[in-house]
Amino acid sequence: MRFVSEPKLFILDAEDSSYVVGINELNHLQHVHWGGRLLRTQDLQPARASTAFAFETRESLTPEEYPGWGGMRFAEPCLKVTFDDGVRDLVLRYDSHQILGDTLMVRLRDLSYELFVDVVYTIYPRYGILARHAVIQNRTSRPVTLESAQSAAWHLPAAPSYRLSHLAGRWGGETRLERELLGPGKKVIESRRGNTSHQANPWFAIDDGAAGEEQGRVWFGALAWSGNWRMAFERLPDTRLRIVGGFNDFDFGYRLAPGETLSTPVFYSGFTSRGFGDASRRFHQFQLREIFPSRSASRPRPVLYNSWEATQFDVNEENQKRLATQAARLGVELFVMDDGWFGRRDNNRDGLGDWFVNPTKFPNGLNPLIEHVRKLGMGFGLWVEPEMVNPPSDLYRDNPDWVVHFPGRPRSEGRRQLILNMARADVREHIFGVLDKLLGSHDFDFIKWDMNRHFSEPGWPQLPAAEQKKIWVEYVHNVYQVIDRLRAKYPKVDIEACSGGGGRLDLGILSRVEQVWTSDNTEAFDRLSIQEGFSFAYAPKAMVNWVTDVPNLNNRSTSLTYRFLVAMTGSLGIGNDLNRWSEEDFKLATRMVTLYKRIRPTVQHGLLYRLASPREGELTAIQYVSEDGRQVALFVFRRSQQFQLELPAVRLRGLDPKAIYRLDPLDGKTIDNQRELSGSYLEQRGLHFRLTGDFDATLVILDRVS
Ligand code: DGJ
């Protein structure tokens, strides 16, 4: 990180990339370079504002790092405000800067009002990741309303073509990779639903349309925010690309009183010249070390059992003890009781809000079950959905104004529930109190924090109309705050984030939980695509996968081995009704859990290579290499067989060509007979598999022997 006073450039170098910004002749903070490493300062030209042409202005064309909406600017701004006197013009100019270690803060100021923006950059040189956010300060003597407050603008130079990769889907089909060329105009991905959403995810990657898994330049980024977010990809008239992201500006209105500040979410980004595979590997390693809670960083995630698919709402002491006994036989390390244990919770119509242990289902409370689970050598976890209330609950009867609503308007229900307005300090304290009591009176190791509906009628009637839109921001801040306080008070309790599957998956939540429930769709073949998309953006350690019973959602049945192998590519869980299993099933499952434990550090902390994608053909192949390069786990899945059509060889990556690897195949499905092969052979010739019928799969573990 350097400031070169002549020609006024800030140079943020990572090991193999550079990010350069400068102060141009108009005193604006201007983007200069984002890409491969620039080695020589003398090569760099000063930042110069763009040249205007008819109907295009200098301001609009200049790649400003944090443009206000003001003057002759027509492209996507980072900040749009209304001052109290009605002025809606904002022109941000360089004021001062500060460099502290790997963090640069550049302070901008409006040309006449005392509205300041600190544009903050932190570079993580080892991973080539840059974190940006903005802190907006109202130092005027009157309120200012922010109508759009973005985290950052990123710029890419003029080019004939840019392609966007992003993650999209729906409930039961989250995080599927989508790719499209960006034409003139704007492509927006966003959530207006109050949380991150199943439909879109705040991650992107850009390439020129020709990058692959292991080659080509890729720029990527992700927002750390679990509320309404937005990313706009704008091809400007001169074919440059501007990416702006942060709080969603839809229904946004954040009033800053004199002296108040607002910090935007952090927008992380990175660059690689070695394709999408390298982009995700460096992002995974960054997340493991810099994003995920540090206290659990080096601990592998335990193999868990979750009761939801087996018993649904029908949980009780006896059936949970029985499931726990069976789960322990398999080598499960954490037993999680899901929904149904509290209030009058026999279905989804009642119970939420009344967090007392159901006395019929658990006449002696939860402790006998917890003790039983502990005696079996497992940890104990519990499901909660603290943000919600069912209308028939005692809590709602006593506090009907606690929910998000507009007076006199319908209160639309989602999954028969309403949202407690956690933006309110009193509601937040109530929720913290409930969880504090629960955790304080039981010996838990884990909670699964669920959220099963999106926002509607987002009113906060206790505030003046002009303040109410703050709900979008304050709600999320308070969810974060409650989680942070619980984590500080109960450091032993790990957390899984869930929102009807992967509806709350982003770097904001991932910095305060150990793992995320990937999707309610546990059908193994569908899962391959959901998990593949997940892997583009997020580390597999955080991706929880359960093996469940068949036929599943699509009425599809796959073998238990196939289901295990799919689930083993992330953090392994089991959700079957174990009372229906045969001894054969137990034997197989125990073997698979043992195998998983053998490769767990490699899968959870290693480097992931997507060798063949479920989007592209019959074969899916995923390979993990341990941090020290000594172990490799290769998973291969076949979709369906065509008569006489041979499967292509699976060529491995990321090996030492001269090293020798000993192969340990799961079964007889590897055609190659040699038990030891060199890295060069494995990379150049690859392995051949005999996978037959539909939905066949195998695993090969390779240990480096020299
Ligand atoms: C939605 C979650 O995704 C499921 O795993 C389960 O916990 C149910 N909620 C319980 O209501």
XYZ file of C-alpha atoms and ligand atoms in Angstrom:
717
model
C 0.000 0.000 0.000
C 1.621 3.229 -1.141
C 0.729 6.844 -1.782
C 2.790 8.493 -4.481
C 2.314 12.213 -3.981
C 3.390 13.008 -7.511
C 1.215 12.030 -9.488
C -1.203 11.552 -6.532
C -1.767 7.816 -6.783
C -2.663 5.219 -4.195
C -1.215 1.819 -5.092
C -2.665 -1.249 -3.389
C -0.524 -4.241 -4.290
C -1.312 -7.864 -3.619
C 1.033 -10.730 -4.475
C -0.151 -10.970 -8.068
C -2.548 -8.080 -8.566
C -2.662 -4.318 -8.188
C -5.452 -1.856 -7.568
C -4.644 1.775 -8.268
C -6.682 4.917 -7.661
C -5.700 8.535 -8.052
C -6.832 12.072 -7.465
C -7.477 13.695 -10.802
C -7.152 17.315 -11.899
C -10.769 17.980 -10.783
C -9.917 16.693 -7.295
C -12.098 13.605 -7.782
C -11.111 10.141 -6.593
C -10.622 8.231 -9.828
C -10.079 4.595 -10.647
C -6.851 3.801 -12.534
C -6.200 0.045 -12.559
C -7.674 -3.239 -11.309
C -5.908 -6.313 -12.604
C -2.506 -7.983 -12.772
C 0.409 -6.726 -10.690
C 2.098 -3.519 -11.865
C 5.712 -3.588 -10.850
C 7.041 -0.116 -11.662
C 5.618 3.067 -10.194
C 7.305 5.192 -12.883
C 5.103 3.532 -15.527
C 1.959 4.998 -14.026
C 0.280 8.059 -15.472
C -1.640 10.494 -13.295
C -5.401 10.048 -13.098
C -7.037 12.261 -15.744
C -10.760 12.883 -16.073
C -12.296 11.456 -19.260
C -12.915 13.578 -22.332
C -16.435 14.725 -22.978
C -18.244 14.315 -26.256
C -21.704 15.354 -27.392
C -24.285 14.381 -24.790
C -21.600 12.764 -22.640
C -19.896 14.682 -19.886
C -16.510 14.341 -18.245
C -18.121 13.612 -14.885
C -20.314 10.891 -16.230
C -17.579 9.110 -18.140
C -14.828 9.411 -15.544
C -14.529 6.206 -13.503
C -14.969 7.748 -10.075
C -14.445 5.475 -7.108
C -17.384 6.823 -5.144
C -19.523 9.141 -7.278
C -22.291 11.176 -5.700
C -25.399 11.875 -7.753
C -24.825 15.449 -8.770
C -23.499 17.665 -11.526
C -23.628 16.163 -15.008
C -23.497 12.518 -13.885
C -25.852 10.057 -15.555
C -24.427 6.654 -14.685
C -25.088 4.627 -11.537
C -24.005 6.683 -8.478
C -22.726 5.419 -5.133
C -24.538 8.012 -3.048
C -27.762 9.945 -3.630
C -29.030 12.362 -0.983
C -31.659 14.983 -0.254
C -30.518 17.785 1.993
C -33.038 19.281 4.373
C -33.367 22.439 2.264
C -34.457 20.409 -0.758
C -31.086 20.354 -2.529
C -30.518 16.993 -4.251
C -27.112 17.647 -5.757
C -23.990 15.986 -4.362
C -20.487 16.419 -5.729
C -17.809 14.577 -3.764
C -14.209 15.767 -3.894
C -11.011 14.616 -2.265
C -10.512 16.071 1.203
C -7.771 14.059 2.918
C -6.495 10.533 3.403
C -4.879 8.191 5.892
C -2.950 4.950 5.511
C -2.794 2.523 8.405
C -1.075 -0.768 7.590
C -3.076 -2.417 4.845
C -5.994 0.012 5.170
C -6.442 3.214 3.207
C -9.114 5.758 4.030
C -9.808 8.516 1.545
C -12.094 11.225 2.856
C -14.370 12.929 0.331
C -16.507 15.984 0.963
C -19.350 17.640 -0.883
C -18.382 20.837 -2.657
C -20.409 23.008 -0.271
C -22.241 20.978 2.402
C -20.448 19.332 5.281
C -21.346 15.869 4.118
C -18.302 13.598 4.281
C -17.681 10.135 2.936
C -14.777 7.988 4.072
C -14.001 5.559 1.289
C -12.198 2.706 3.028
C -10.005 0.075 1.357
C -8.311 -2.898 3.021
C -6.044 -5.088 0.957
C -5.291 -8.726 1.826
C -2.082 -9.189 -0.194
C -1.815 -12.952 0.242
C -5.178 -13.642 -1.402
C -5.415 -10.625 -3.712
C -8.673 -9.654 -2.034
C -9.701 -6.048 -1.529
C -12.410 -5.022 0.938
C -14.209 -1.724 0.442
C -16.903 0.130 2.292
C -17.954 3.710 2.871
C -18.763 5.657 6.005
C -21.147 8.533 5.357
C -21.120 11.340 7.911
C -23.565 14.179 8.255
C -21.665 17.078 9.787
C -24.227 19.650 8.699
C -26.588 21.117 11.269
C -29.701 19.585 9.675
C -30.857 16.055 8.767
C -29.853 14.544 5.450
C -31.792 11.710 3.818
C -29.724 9.098 1.999
C -31.690 7.615 -0.911
C -28.932 5.377 -2.169
C -25.857 4.371 -0.188
C -23.610 1.965 -2.036
C -20.492 0.243 -0.802
C -18.298 0.715 -3.844
C -18.048 1.262 -7.557
C -15.705 -1.048 -9.479
C -14.567 -0.252 -13.006
C -13.354 -2.308 -15.925
C -11.888 -0.745 -19.055
C -13.555 -0.466 -22.463
C -13.816 -3.913 -24.066
C -15.901 -5.576 -26.771
C -17.446 -8.066 -24.412
C -17.961 -8.765 -20.728
C -19.695 -11.812 -19.335
C -21.384 -11.954 -15.947
C -21.483 -15.118 -13.840
C -23.888 -15.014 -10.929
C -25.913 -17.286 -8.648
C -29.671 -17.447 -9.017
C -32.546 -19.761 -8.282
C -35.454 -20.273 -5.970
C -36.449 -22.121 -2.801
C -35.220 -25.681 -3.263
C -32.930 -24.556 -6.098
C -30.600 -21.885 -4.733
C -27.152 -20.804 -5.952
C -27.267 -22.198 -9.477
C -24.614 -20.692 -11.700
C -25.923 -18.451 -14.494
C -23.847 -16.867 -17.230
C -24.744 -14.077 -19.621
C -23.069 -11.495 -21.795
C -23.595 -7.938 -20.676
C -25.034 -5.762 -23.440
C -25.506 -1.993 -23.338
C -27.520 -0.777 -20.365
C -27.823 -2.284 -16.948
C -28.187 -5.732 -15.483
C -29.299 -5.717 -11.857
C -29.217 -8.560 -9.378
C -30.791 -7.865 -6.020
C -32.922 -8.788 -3.056
C -35.886 -6.672 -1.957
C -37.088 -9.378 0.409
C -35.461 -8.280 3.658
C -32.857 -11.029 3.684
C -30.216 -12.262 1.267
C -32.755 -14.399 -0.659
C -32.920 -17.744 -2.415
C -33.563 -16.037 -5.732
C -30.275 -14.154 -6.108
C -27.036 -14.176 -4.174
C -24.686 -11.210 -3.644
C -21.712 -12.638 -5.542
C -20.494 -11.967 -9.073
C -17.686 -12.830 -11.443
C -16.830 -11.040 -14.678
C -14.707 -12.260 -17.557
C -14.423 -11.466 -21.234
C -16.528 -14.474 -22.212
C -13.630 -16.837 -22.800
C -12.222 -17.549 -19.351
C -12.412 -21.131 -18.103
C -11.881 -22.945 -14.838
C -8.100 -22.676 -15.051
C -7.392 -19.859 -17.494
C -8.421 -16.313 -18.272
C -8.856 -13.090 -16.375
C -11.663 -13.064 -13.836
C -12.814 -10.216 -11.579
C -15.112 -11.250 -8.773
C -16.765 -9.871 -5.669
C -19.305 -10.418 -2.907
C -21.231 -8.242 -0.518
C -21.286 -8.886 3.206
C -24.934 -8.080 3.837
C -27.928 -10.199 4.846
C -30.649 -7.672 4.037
C -31.824 -5.880 0.900
C -28.815 -5.684 -1.400
C -28.226 -4.788 -5.007
C -25.507 -5.013 -7.631
C -25.806 -3.124 -10.909
C -23.618 -3.993 -13.891
C -23.697 -1.060 -16.261
C -22.131 -1.044 -19.719
C -21.459 2.616 -20.339
C -21.729 4.285 -23.752
C -17.951 3.962 -24.206
C -18.201 0.163 -23.455
C -16.561 0.380 -20.061
C -18.188 -1.598 -17.274
C -19.207 -0.076 -13.957
C -20.252 -2.341 -11.099
C -21.989 -0.663 -8.192
C -23.233 -2.555 -5.155
C -24.398 -2.079 -1.589
C -27.714 -1.455 0.156
C -30.598 -1.870 -2.255
C -31.801 1.629 -3.123
C -35.354 0.351 -3.631
C -37.520 1.732 -0.798
C -34.310 3.008 0.775
C -34.416 6.176 2.840
C -31.952 6.566 5.661
C -32.228 9.822 7.538
C -28.980 10.924 9.127
C -29.413 13.381 11.975
C -26.658 15.994 12.436
C -23.554 14.186 13.639
C -24.792 10.734 12.613
C -22.987 8.302 10.344
C -23.944 5.257 8.311
C -21.501 2.530 7.329
C -22.254 0.554 4.208
C -21.764 -3.206 4.001
C -18.303 -4.383 3.019
C -17.906 -5.251 -0.657
C -15.072 -7.754 -1.166
C -13.467 -8.254 -4.545
C -10.581 -9.974 -6.194
C -8.812 -10.538 -9.471
C -7.041 -13.492 -11.002
C -5.576 -14.258 -14.391
C -5.999 -18.001 -13.792
C -9.707 -18.591 -14.288
C -12.789 -19.264 -12.169
C -11.158 -22.152 -10.312
C -8.386 -19.951 -8.972
C -10.923 -17.203 -8.216
C -12.936 -19.484 -5.975
C -9.918 -21.167 -4.389
C -8.394 -17.868 -3.318
C -11.807 -16.662 -2.114
C -12.312 -19.866 -0.104
C -8.905 -19.577 1.543
C -9.596 -15.933 2.309
C -12.945 -16.808 3.891
C -11.460 -19.611 5.969
C -8.836 -17.298 7.427
C -10.345 -13.835 7.364
C -14.155 -14.108 7.314
C -15.325 -17.170 9.215
C -15.329 -16.836 13.018
C -11.734 -17.252 14.090
C -12.524 -19.375 17.132
C -13.669 -22.248 14.924
C -11.270 -21.639 12.030
C -8.996 -24.607 12.585
C -11.686 -26.949 13.944
C -13.282 -29.205 11.323
C -17.072 -29.166 11.241
C -18.570 -32.186 13.017
C -20.653 -34.788 11.204
C -24.179 -33.949 12.255
C -27.539 -35.619 12.404
C -30.665 -33.457 11.956
C -34.130 -34.700 12.842
C -36.209 -32.576 10.430
C -36.779 -34.974 7.555
C -37.218 -37.945 9.894
C -39.715 -36.602 12.432
C -40.799 -33.147 11.155
C -42.879 -31.407 13.913
C -43.549 -34.701 15.637
C -40.540 -34.674 17.960
C -40.607 -36.048 21.510
C -38.137 -37.281 24.096
C -38.585 -40.894 23.172
C -38.274 -40.660 19.374
C -35.344 -38.247 19.541
C -33.486 -40.511 21.976
C -34.057 -43.394 19.611
C -32.725 -41.441 16.627
C -29.748 -40.254 18.645
C -28.846 -43.814 19.644
C -28.914 -44.872 16.021
C -26.995 -41.796 14.847
C -24.226 -42.462 17.363
C -23.694 -45.924 15.846
C -22.730 -44.244 12.570
C -20.057 -42.012 14.033
C -22.200 -38.860 14.094
C -20.661 -36.174 16.311
C -23.491 -33.663 16.743
C -27.170 -34.429 17.199
C -29.512 -31.593 16.234
C -33.190 -31.551 17.120
C -35.029 -29.435 14.571
C -38.450 -27.723 14.662
C -41.363 -28.850 16.875
C -39.943 -28.955 20.441
C -41.509 -25.745 21.836
C -44.798 -23.927 22.448
C -47.891 -25.414 20.791
C -45.833 -26.405 17.781
C -47.538 -29.385 16.161
C -47.508 -27.848 12.691
C -46.491 -24.537 11.173
C -49.614 -22.690 12.366
C -48.645 -22.077 16.002
C -45.750 -21.970 18.418
C -43.341 -19.390 17.021
C -42.805 -16.731 19.663
C -43.568 -19.030 22.617
C -40.155 -20.422 23.391
C -41.018 -22.730 26.276
C -40.315 -26.455 26.027
C -43.490 -28.298 25.022
C -44.534 -30.158 28.210
C -46.351 -32.974 26.421
C -43.474 -33.816 24.122
C -40.793 -33.252 26.764
C -42.427 -33.717 30.186
C -39.042 -33.451 31.914
C -37.680 -30.645 29.766
C -34.855 -31.048 27.288
C -32.169 -32.071 29.738
C -32.863 -35.843 29.729
C -32.466 -35.850 25.937
C -29.330 -33.701 26.106
C -27.815 -36.035 28.713
C -28.691 -39.058 26.605
C -27.006 -37.496 23.561
C -23.923 -36.597 25.586
C -23.624 -40.094 27.011
C -23.545 -41.342 23.442
C -20.521 -39.111 22.892
C -22.221 -36.508 20.718
C -22.783 -32.772 21.046
C -26.332 -31.419 21.183
C -27.898 -28.738 18.983
C -31.322 -27.147 18.774
C -33.397 -25.386 16.109
C -34.797 -21.901 16.732
C -36.532 -19.288 14.599
C -36.304 -16.250 16.872
C -37.330 -13.511 14.436
C -40.826 -14.871 13.858
C -44.217 -15.190 15.482
C -47.352 -17.198 14.668
C -50.548 -15.156 15.099
C -52.162 -17.649 17.545
C -49.128 -17.483 19.873
C -49.217 -15.971 23.355
C -46.490 -13.554 22.329
C -48.543 -12.109 19.479
C -51.705 -11.950 21.569
C -49.839 -9.885 24.172
C -47.790 -7.757 21.747
C -49.605 -7.382 18.415
C -47.722 -4.163 17.631
C -44.328 -5.888 17.781
C -44.551 -7.150 14.214
C -43.497 -5.439 11.002
C -46.718 -3.841 9.686
C -48.559 -0.717 8.572
C -51.518 0.219 10.812
C -54.893 -0.505 9.264
C -53.347 -2.552 6.457
C -53.295 -6.337 5.982
C -50.548 -8.252 7.753
C -49.659 -10.806 5.084
C -48.514 -14.140 6.432
C -45.747 -16.267 4.953
C -45.678 -19.877 6.150
C -48.398 -18.737 8.567
C -46.051 -16.361 10.351
C -45.325 -12.662 10.854
C -41.967 -10.984 11.377
C -41.072 -9.494 14.742
C -39.697 -6.038 14.111
C -36.204 -6.661 15.300
C -35.196 -3.161 14.225
C -36.888 -2.028 17.459
C -34.596 -2.044 20.468
C -37.276 -3.474 22.804
C -38.080 -6.356 20.430
C -34.387 -7.021 19.940
C -33.888 -7.173 23.706
C -36.839 -9.541 24.081
C -35.377 -11.886 21.478
C -31.935 -11.723 23.026
C -33.505 -12.452 26.426
C -35.369 -15.510 25.141
C -32.243 -16.993 23.576
C -30.086 -16.049 26.540
C -32.461 -17.900 28.850
C -32.572 -20.930 26.583
C -28.809 -21.123 26.222
C -28.190 -20.250 29.845
C -30.358 -23.098 31.131
C -29.189 -25.902 28.806
C -25.887 -27.385 27.803
C -25.973 -26.726 24.049
C -23.162 -26.983 21.521
C -25.032 -25.625 18.560
C -28.088 -23.761 17.398
C -29.654 -23.701 13.972
C -31.064 -20.195 13.442
C -33.831 -20.331 10.844
C -35.904 -17.628 9.097
C -38.806 -18.855 7.048
C -40.395 -15.936 5.271
C -39.593 -12.706 3.446
C -40.763 -9.207 4.327
C -44.074 -7.601 3.361
C -45.783 -4.349 4.444
C -42.475 -3.130 5.928
C -43.886 -0.559 8.346
C -42.412 0.568 11.653
C -45.359 2.638 12.869
C -43.715 3.679 16.133
C -41.374 5.965 14.167
C -42.226 9.147 12.225
C -42.924 8.425 8.539
C -39.610 9.940 7.430
C -37.639 7.512 9.625
C -39.458 4.272 8.951
C -37.457 3.078 5.974
C -34.521 2.586 8.301
C -36.146 -0.735 9.068
C -34.289 -2.400 6.176
C -30.931 -1.565 7.690
C -31.608 -1.640 11.427
C -33.346 -5.004 11.293
C -30.207 -6.642 9.897
C -27.910 -4.748 12.266
C -29.920 -6.072 15.183
C -29.951 -9.657 13.921
C -26.166 -9.364 13.710
C -25.993 -7.741 17.119
C -27.988 -10.495 18.842
C -25.882 -13.206 17.222
C -22.673 -11.410 18.192
C -23.767 -11.001 21.807
C -24.799 -14.644 22.074
C -21.507 -15.756 20.592
C -19.590 -13.651 23.072
C -21.601 -14.969 26.017
C -21.725 -18.625 24.898
C -18.422 -19.189 23.099
C -18.967 -22.944 23.012
C -22.168 -22.706 20.956
C -21.700 -22.913 17.194
C -24.365 -21.534 14.864
C -25.868 -22.659 11.581
C -27.646 -19.976 9.546
C -30.708 -21.085 7.649
C -33.538 -19.384 5.862
C -35.713 -22.147 4.481
C -32.438 -23.528 3.081
C -29.936 -21.115 1.534
C -31.914 -17.885 1.819
C -29.399 -16.263 4.140
C -26.039 -17.016 2.608
C -23.571 -14.148 2.303
C -20.287 -12.965 3.778
C -22.105 -10.878 6.423
C -23.711 -13.893 8.066
C -20.700 -16.102 7.339
C -18.528 -13.850 9.481
C -20.639 -14.770 12.516
C -21.781 -18.386 12.017
C -19.951 -21.664 11.459
C -22.083 -22.981 8.626
C -25.121 -22.484 6.422
C -27.929 -24.860 5.511
C -27.474 -24.995 1.752
C -30.971 -25.869 0.554
C -34.132 -27.649 1.665
C -33.726 -29.642 -1.504
C -31.711 -32.654 -0.390
C -32.259 -34.623 -3.591
C -28.729 -35.690 -4.447
C -28.658 -35.022 -8.199
C -30.315 -31.586 -7.910
C -27.875 -30.905 -5.131
C -24.873 -31.220 -7.439
C -25.859 -28.012 -9.261
C -26.836 -26.152 -6.095
C -23.544 -27.121 -4.468
C -21.514 -26.331 -7.554
C -22.870 -22.762 -7.589
C -22.231 -22.477 -3.850
C -18.612 -23.481 -4.451
C -18.047 -20.642 -6.918
C -18.585 -18.127 -4.134
C -18.256 -19.806 -0.730
C -15.958 -22.311 0.958
C -17.252 -25.916 1.169
C -16.612 -25.981 4.915
C -19.658 -23.749 5.412
C -21.853 -25.814 3.073
C -23.969 -28.272 5.062
C -25.275 -31.278 3.130
C -27.514 -33.997 4.481
C -27.958 -37.508 3.219
C -31.737 -38.129 3.259
C -34.287 -40.784 2.355
C -35.483 -41.555 -1.170
C -37.542 -41.062 -3.219
C -36.928 -37.412 -2.652
C -38.373 -34.127 -3.969
C -38.240 -35.050 -7.649
C -39.505 -38.506 -6.862
C -36.003 -39.597 -7.791
C -34.180 -42.433 -6.073
C -30.433 -42.711 -5.958
C -28.276 -45.200 -4.082
C -27.170 -44.525 -0.524
C -23.567 -44.433 -1.757
C -24.414 -41.755 -4.332
C -26.237 -39.688 -1.720
C -23.344 -39.964 0.701
C -20.779 -38.990 -1.898
C -22.768 -35.896 -2.889
C -23.107 -34.864 0.757
C -19.432 -35.537 1.481
C -18.282 -32.744 -0.842
C -19.058 -30.205 1.896
C -19.837 -30.463 5.591
C -21.478 -33.867 6.029
C -24.830 -34.320 7.721
C -27.407 -37.092 7.906
C -31.159 -36.535 7.926
C -32.584 -40.003 7.307
C -35.218 -41.742 9.347
C -32.707 -44.173 10.818
C -35.469 -46.370 12.222
C -36.238 -47.423 8.668
C -32.699 -48.450 7.869
C -31.538 -52.039 7.387
C -28.334 -53.399 8.914
C -26.819 -53.151 5.421
C -27.592 -49.434 5.352
C -25.946 -48.968 8.742
C -22.873 -50.828 7.608
C -22.530 -48.785 4.455
C -23.246 -45.483 6.193
C -20.737 -46.204 8.961
C -18.125 -46.898 6.321
C -18.933 -43.656 4.498
C -18.780 -41.583 7.696
C -15.383 -43.130 8.476
C -14.178 -42.350 4.962
C -15.454 -38.804 5.278
C -13.546 -38.279 8.512
C -10.412 -39.451 6.738
C -10.725 -36.789 4.025
C -12.529 -34.146 6.076
C -9.588 -31.746 6.536
C -8.923 -31.957 2.797
C -12.544 -31.232 1.865
C -13.103 -28.555 4.484
C -9.749 -26.752 4.435
C -8.167 -27.763 1.142
C -8.240 -26.486 -2.429
C -11.244 -27.302 -4.583
C -11.019 -28.039 -8.311
C -14.167 -28.308 -10.413
C -13.021 -30.822 -13.024
C -16.361 -31.469 -14.715
C -19.586 -29.560 -14.218
C -23.142 -30.924 -13.869
C -24.167 -28.028 -16.138
C -22.130 -29.339 -19.004
C -22.497 -33.053 -19.381
C -23.033 -36.516 -17.993
C -20.090 -36.293 -15.666
C -19.492 -34.230 -12.563
C -16.036 -34.407 -10.997
C -14.848 -32.492 -7.967
C -11.356 -32.735 -6.565
C -9.888 -31.480 -3.289
C -6.196 -31.164 -2.490
C -5.135 -30.849 1.139
C -3.361 -27.711 2.265
C -0.021 -29.560 2.430
C -0.588 -31.297 -0.906
C -0.313 -34.775 0.634
C -3.896 -35.942 0.178
C -6.297 -35.700 -2.747
C -9.983 -36.631 -2.736
C -11.631 -37.100 -6.102
C -15.421 -37.448 -6.374
C -16.919 -38.586 -9.674
C -20.646 -38.717 -10.470
C -22.351 -40.031 -13.571
C -25.820 -38.859 -14.528
C -26.893 -41.549 -16.982
C -25.377 -44.120 -19.222
C -25.635 -44.247 -23.004
C -24.976 -47.620 -24.629
C -21.352 -47.978 -25.762
C -20.556 -44.380 -24.919
C -17.377 -44.283 -22.910
C -16.882 -41.745 -20.177
C -14.088 -39.268 -20.774
C -11.021 -39.594 -18.571
C -10.983 -37.390 -15.501
C -7.758 -35.399 -15.544
C -6.685 -34.184 -12.129
C -5.265 -30.763 -11.344
C -3.144 -29.034 -8.781
C -0.761 -31.989 -8.277
C 3.006 -32.084 -8.198
C 3.841 -33.648 -11.613
C 6.920 -35.405 -10.224
C 5.281 -36.747 -7.095
C 3.911 -40.291 -6.789
C 0.411 -40.798 -5.468
C -1.025 -44.028 -4.060
C -4.622 -44.611 -5.123
C -7.289 -45.883 -2.768
C -10.489 -46.260 -4.762
C -13.775 -46.741 -2.926
C -14.753 -49.789 -4.990
C -14.019 -51.434 -8.305
C -15.100 -48.465 -10.380
C -11.649 -47.173 -11.306
C -10.540 -48.887 -14.519
C -6.841 -48.023 -14.244
C -5.141 -50.891 -12.488
C -1.991 -49.178 -11.277
C -2.064 -48.465 -7.579
C 0.589 -45.788 -7.785
C 0.710 -43.066 -10.409
C 2.690 -39.903 -10.912
C 1.196 -36.438 -10.762
C 2.081 -35.922 -14.422
C 0.173 -39.053 -15.472
C -2.842 -38.141 -13.378
C -2.876 -34.640 -14.839
C -2.086 -35.512 -18.442
C -3.769 -38.910 -18.949
C -6.192 -38.905 -16.085
C -8.244 -41.692 -14.530
C -10.936 -43.785 -16.228
C -14.085 -44.893 -14.494
C -16.600 -47.649 -14.924
C -19.782 -45.918 -13.805
C -22.883 -47.681 -15.013
C -26.606 -47.138 -15.158
C -28.051 -43.882 -13.862
C -26.690 -41.897 -10.924
C -23.571 -43.886 -10.239
C -20.692 -42.370 -8.300
C -17.347 -43.099 -6.766
C -14.530 -41.646 -4.700
C -10.784 -42.079 -5.004
C -8.466 -41.000 -2.221
C -4.889 -40.388 -3.307
C -2.029 -40.120 -0.850
C 1.265 -38.641 -1.894
C 3.956 -41.215 -1.196
C 7.011 -39.418 -2.580
C -36.764 -24.728 7.084
C -35.405 -25.360 7.144
O -34.704 -25.131 5.961
C -35.570 -26.858 7.420
O -34.319 -27.487 7.428
C -36.267 -27.027 8.731
O -35.482 -26.536 9.766
C -37.621 -26.331 8.696
N -37.463 -24.947 8.325
C -38.281 -26.406 10.041
O -39.448 -25.694 10.083
